[in-house]
Amino acid sequence: MRHPILPAALLSVAFLLAGCSAGNLLSPYRIDVRQGNDVTPEMVAQLKPGMTPDQVRFVLGTPLVVDPFHRDRWDYFYRFQPGRGEATQKRLTVLFRDGRLAEYRGDVEPAPADRIEPPTRVIEIERAPAAEGS
């Protein structure tokens, strides 16, 4: 007499082993994770010695780290972790002396002058006066 459980058990084991061998064919979606301030070479090229902290903040954005013990030092960090692949990191340190930009250093080099776009011109158009009786 044959045991009907034996073929069912063998079939179950075969399916389990086949499921384990799928490997990387089926893997969950992973999002790209960006953290910090993405400081570009074009942004660094706009930094000039003697700029005020407000001007630097306008160009680079709010720093990720402001050390309460060294208020004249701002640190900009950026980390990009793609869903698949290696993470990349960038760091830029901005130093002030007497309330003015003294120097900056880090992984981000300024862009060449020919890669920097000129500032956008803004033309203000005066509004015509409202017609009487409206």
PDB file of C-alpha atoms in Angstrom:
ATOM      1  CA  MET A   1       0.000   0.000   0.000  1.00  0.00           C
ATOM      2  CA  ARG A   2       1.359   3.399  -0.994  1.00  0.00           C
ATOM      3  CA  HIS A   3       1.500   6.295   1.426  1.00  0.00           C
ATOM      4  CA  PRO A   4      -0.183   9.383  -0.082  1.00  0.00           C
ATOM      5  CA  ILE A   5       1.674  11.624   2.376  1.00  0.00           C
ATOM      6  CA  LEU A   6       5.134  10.805   0.999  1.00  0.00           C
ATOM      7  CA  PRO A   7       4.653  12.354  -2.501  1.00  0.00           C
ATOM      8  CA  ALA A   8       2.988  15.423  -0.955  1.00  0.00           C
ATOM      9  CA  ALA A   9       5.898  15.856   1.477  1.00  0.00           C
ATOM     10  CA  LEU A  10       8.472  15.495  -1.309  1.00  0.00           C
ATOM     11  CA  LEU A  11       6.592  18.030  -3.419  1.00  0.00           C
ATOM     12  CA  SER A  12       6.460  20.479  -0.482  1.00  0.00           C
ATOM     13  CA  VAL A  13      10.206  20.124   0.126  1.00  0.00           C
ATOM     14  CA  ALA A  14      10.879  20.706  -3.590  1.00  0.00           C
ATOM     15  CA  PHE A  15       8.822  23.916  -3.542  1.00  0.00           C
ATOM     16  CA  LEU A  16      10.575  25.145  -0.399  1.00  0.00           C
ATOM     17  CA  LEU A  17      14.010  24.530  -1.912  1.00  0.00           C
ATOM     18  CA  ALA A  18      12.984  26.229  -5.160  1.00  0.00           C
ATOM     19  CA  GLY A  19      11.816  29.267  -3.179  1.00  0.00           C
ATOM     20  CA  CYS A  20      15.168  29.514  -1.408  1.00  0.00           C
ATOM     21  CA  SER A  21      17.076  29.459  -4.690  1.00  0.00           C
ATOM     22  CA  ALA A  22      15.321  32.526  -6.132  1.00  0.00           C
ATOM     23  CA  GLY A  23      18.259  34.621  -4.894  1.00  0.00           C
ATOM     24  CA  ASN A  24      18.271  38.223  -6.063  1.00  0.00           C
ATOM     25  CA  LEU A  25      15.675  37.751  -8.770  1.00  0.00           C
ATOM     26  CA  LEU A  26      12.983  38.976  -6.427  1.00  0.00           C
ATOM     27  CA  SER A  27      14.127  41.670  -4.058  1.00  0.00           C
ATOM     28  CA  PRO A  28      12.228  44.536  -2.463  1.00  0.00           C
ATOM     29  CA  TYR A  29      12.382  48.051  -3.869  1.00  0.00           C
ATOM     30  CA  ARG A  30      14.752  50.316  -1.968  1.00  0.00           C
ATOM     31  CA  ILE A  31      14.435  54.071  -2.121  1.00  0.00           C
ATOM     32  CA  ASP A  32      17.297  56.505  -2.641  1.00  0.00           C
ATOM     33  CA  VAL A  33      18.074  58.321   0.615  1.00  0.00           C
ATOM     34  CA  ARG A  34      19.475  61.860   0.548  1.00  0.00           C
ATOM     35  CA  GLN A  35      20.552  63.462   3.813  1.00  0.00           C
ATOM     36  CA  GLY A  36      21.963  66.912   4.470  1.00  0.00           C
ATOM     37  CA  ASN A  37      22.791  69.823   2.171  1.00  0.00           C
ATOM     38  CA  ASP A  38      23.795  68.946  -1.390  1.00  0.00           C
ATOM     39  CA  VAL A  39      26.430  71.632  -1.948  1.00  0.00           C
ATOM     40  CA  THR A  40      27.353  71.788  -5.641  1.00  0.00           C
ATOM     41  CA  PRO A  41      30.588  73.076  -7.210  1.00  0.00           C
ATOM     42  CA  GLU A  42      28.586  75.971  -8.698  1.00  0.00           C
ATOM     43  CA  MET A  43      27.467  76.999  -5.207  1.00  0.00           C
ATOM     44  CA  VAL A  44      31.029  76.851  -3.847  1.00  0.00           C
ATOM     45  CA  ALA A  45      32.249  78.983  -6.767  1.00  0.00           C
ATOM     46  CA  GLN A  46      29.927  81.776  -5.597  1.00  0.00           C
ATOM     47  CA  LEU A  47      31.665  82.006  -2.198  1.00  0.00           C
ATOM     48  CA  LYS A  48      33.946  85.024  -1.877  1.00  0.00           C
ATOM     49  CA  PRO A  49      36.130  86.058   1.073  1.00  0.00           C
ATOM     50  CA  GLY A  50      34.458  88.744   3.163  1.00  0.00           C
ATOM     51  CA  MET A  51      30.873  87.543   2.653  1.00  0.00           C
ATOM     52  CA  THR A  52      28.555  87.882   5.645  1.00  0.00           C
ATOM     53  CA  PRO A  53      26.990  84.796   7.252  1.00  0.00           C
ATOM     54  CA  ASP A  54      23.621  85.772   5.741  1.00  0.00           C
ATOM     55  CA  GLN A  55      25.140  85.868   2.255  1.00  0.00           C
ATOM     56  CA  VAL A  56      26.766  82.462   2.771  1.00  0.00           C
ATOM     57  CA  ARG A  57      23.461  81.063   4.057  1.00  0.00           C
ATOM     58  CA  PHE A  58      21.726  82.443   0.952  1.00  0.00           C
ATOM     59  CA  VAL A  59      24.228  80.686  -1.343  1.00  0.00           C
ATOM     60  CA  LEU A  60      24.669  77.363   0.489  1.00  0.00           C
ATOM     61  CA  GLY A  61      21.530  77.057   2.580  1.00  0.00           C
ATOM     62  CA  THR A  62      21.266  76.576   6.325  1.00  0.00           C
ATOM     63  CA  PRO A  63      24.224  74.578   7.646  1.00  0.00           C
ATOM     64  CA  LEU A  64      23.513  71.104   8.925  1.00  0.00           C
ATOM     65  CA  VAL A  65      25.778  71.586  11.953  1.00  0.00           C
ATOM     66  CA  VAL A  66      26.558  74.798  13.849  1.00  0.00           C
ATOM     67  CA  ASP A  67      28.827  74.008  16.775  1.00  0.00           C
ATOM     68  CA  PRO A  68      27.692  76.000  19.849  1.00  0.00           C
ATOM     69  CA  PHE A  69      31.319  76.168  21.019  1.00  0.00           C
ATOM     70  CA  HIS A  70      32.659  77.360  17.636  1.00  0.00           C
ATOM     71  CA  ARG A  71      30.054  79.714  16.212  1.00  0.00           C
ATOM     72  CA  ASP A  72      32.459  80.825  13.471  1.00  0.00           C
ATOM     73  CA  ARG A  73      32.452  77.333  11.936  1.00  0.00           C
ATOM     74  CA  TRP A  74      29.643  75.896   9.838  1.00  0.00           C
ATOM     75  CA  ASP A  75      29.642  72.318   8.578  1.00  0.00           C
ATOM     76  CA  TYR A  76      27.689  71.140   5.552  1.00  0.00           C
ATOM     77  CA  PHE A  77      27.344  67.371   5.191  1.00  0.00           C
ATOM     78  CA  TYR A  78      25.653  65.419   2.429  1.00  0.00           C
ATOM     79  CA  ARG A  79      25.154  61.687   2.089  1.00  0.00           C
ATOM     80  CA  PHE A  80      23.478  59.915  -0.804  1.00  0.00           C
ATOM     81  CA  GLN A  81      22.577  56.248  -0.401  1.00  0.00           C
ATOM     82  CA  PRO A  82      21.100  54.836  -3.609  1.00  0.00           C
ATOM     83  CA  GLY A  83      18.648  51.988  -3.281  1.00  0.00           C
ATOM     84  CA  ARG A  84      21.276  49.727  -4.760  1.00  0.00           C
ATOM     85  CA  GLY A  85      24.954  50.575  -4.746  1.00  0.00           C
ATOM     86  CA  GLU A  86      27.537  52.411  -2.710  1.00  0.00           C
ATOM     87  CA  ALA A  87      26.842  55.512  -0.635  1.00  0.00           C
ATOM     88  CA  THR A  88      28.623  58.786  -1.438  1.00  0.00           C
ATOM     89  CA  GLN A  89      29.410  61.555   1.033  1.00  0.00           C
ATOM     90  CA  LYS A  90      30.443  65.193   0.720  1.00  0.00           C
ATOM     91  CA  ARG A  91      31.577  67.634   3.366  1.00  0.00           C
ATOM     92  CA  LEU A  92      32.240  71.370   3.337  1.00  0.00           C
ATOM     93  CA  THR A  93      33.430  73.434   6.300  1.00  0.00           C
ATOM     94  CA  VAL A  94      33.000  77.218   6.219  1.00  0.00           C
ATOM     95  CA  LEU A  95      35.027  79.391   8.612  1.00  0.00           C
ATOM     96  CA  PHE A  96      34.319  82.999   9.562  1.00  0.00           C
ATOM     97  CA  ARG A  97      36.559  85.592  11.212  1.00  0.00           C
ATOM     98  CA  ASP A  98      35.101  88.809  12.612  1.00  0.00           C
ATOM     99  CA  GLY A  99      31.717  88.013  11.081  1.00  0.00           C
ATOM    100  CA  ARG A 100      33.088  87.567   7.534  1.00  0.00           C
ATOM    101  CA  LEU A 101      33.872  84.516   5.409  1.00  0.00           C
ATOM    102  CA  ALA A 102      37.563  83.720   5.874  1.00  0.00           C
ATOM    103  CA  GLU A 103      37.947  80.299   4.251  1.00  0.00           C
ATOM    104  CA  TYR A 104      36.230  77.086   3.285  1.00  0.00           C
ATOM    105  CA  ARG A 105      37.526  73.559   2.855  1.00  0.00           C
ATOM    106  CA  GLY A 106      36.156  70.144   2.106  1.00  0.00           C
ATOM    107  CA  ASP A 107      35.364  67.623  -0.606  1.00  0.00           C
ATOM    108  CA  VAL A 108      33.583  70.046  -2.947  1.00  0.00           C
ATOM    109  CA  GLU A 109      35.809  72.072  -5.276  1.00  0.00           C
ATOM    110  CA  PRO A 110      34.519  75.252  -6.940  1.00  0.00           C
ATOM    111  CA  ALA A 111      33.303  74.924 -10.514  1.00  0.00           C
ATOM    112  CA  PRO A 112      35.351  76.532 -13.303  1.00  0.00           C
ATOM    113  CA  ALA A 113      34.217  80.049 -14.182  1.00  0.00           C
ATOM    114  CA  ASP A 114      32.909  78.986 -17.610  1.00  0.00           C
ATOM    115  CA  ARG A 115      30.449  76.540 -15.993  1.00  0.00           C
ATOM    116  CA  ILE A 116      28.786  79.163 -13.796  1.00  0.00           C
ATOM    117  CA  GLU A 117      25.575  80.626 -15.140  1.00  0.00           C
ATOM    118  CA  PRO A 118      25.205  84.411 -14.936  1.00  0.00           C
ATOM    119  CA  PRO A 119      22.619  85.672 -12.463  1.00  0.00           C
ATOM    120  CA  THR A 120      19.086  85.991 -13.755  1.00  0.00           C
ATOM    121  CA  ARG A 121      17.958  89.523 -14.575  1.00  0.00           C
ATOM    122  CA  VAL A 122      14.761  90.640 -12.927  1.00  0.00           C
ATOM    123  CA  ILE A 123      12.754  93.347 -14.649  1.00  0.00           C
ATOM    124  CA  GLU A 124      10.028  95.000 -12.617  1.00  0.00           C
ATOM    125  CA  ILE A 125       6.977  96.213 -14.502  1.00  0.00           C
ATOM    126  CA  GLU A 126       4.877  98.871 -12.875  1.00  0.00           C
ATOM    127  CA  ARG A 127       1.188  98.200 -12.643  1.00  0.00           C
ATOM    128  CA  ALA A 128      -1.095 100.596 -14.507  1.00  0.00           C
ATOM    129  CA  PRO A 129      -3.334 102.695 -12.260  1.00  0.00           C
ATOM    130  CA  ALA A 130      -6.850 101.343 -11.804  1.00  0.00           C
ATOM    131  CA  ALA A 131      -9.580 102.951 -13.891  1.00  0.00           C
ATOM    132  CA  GLU A 132     -11.928 105.241 -12.014  1.00  0.00           C
ATOM    133  CA  GLY A 133     -15.340 103.926 -11.154  1.00  0.00           C
ATOM    134  CA  SER A 134     -14.332 100.303 -10.824  1.00  0.00           C
TER     135      SER A 134
END
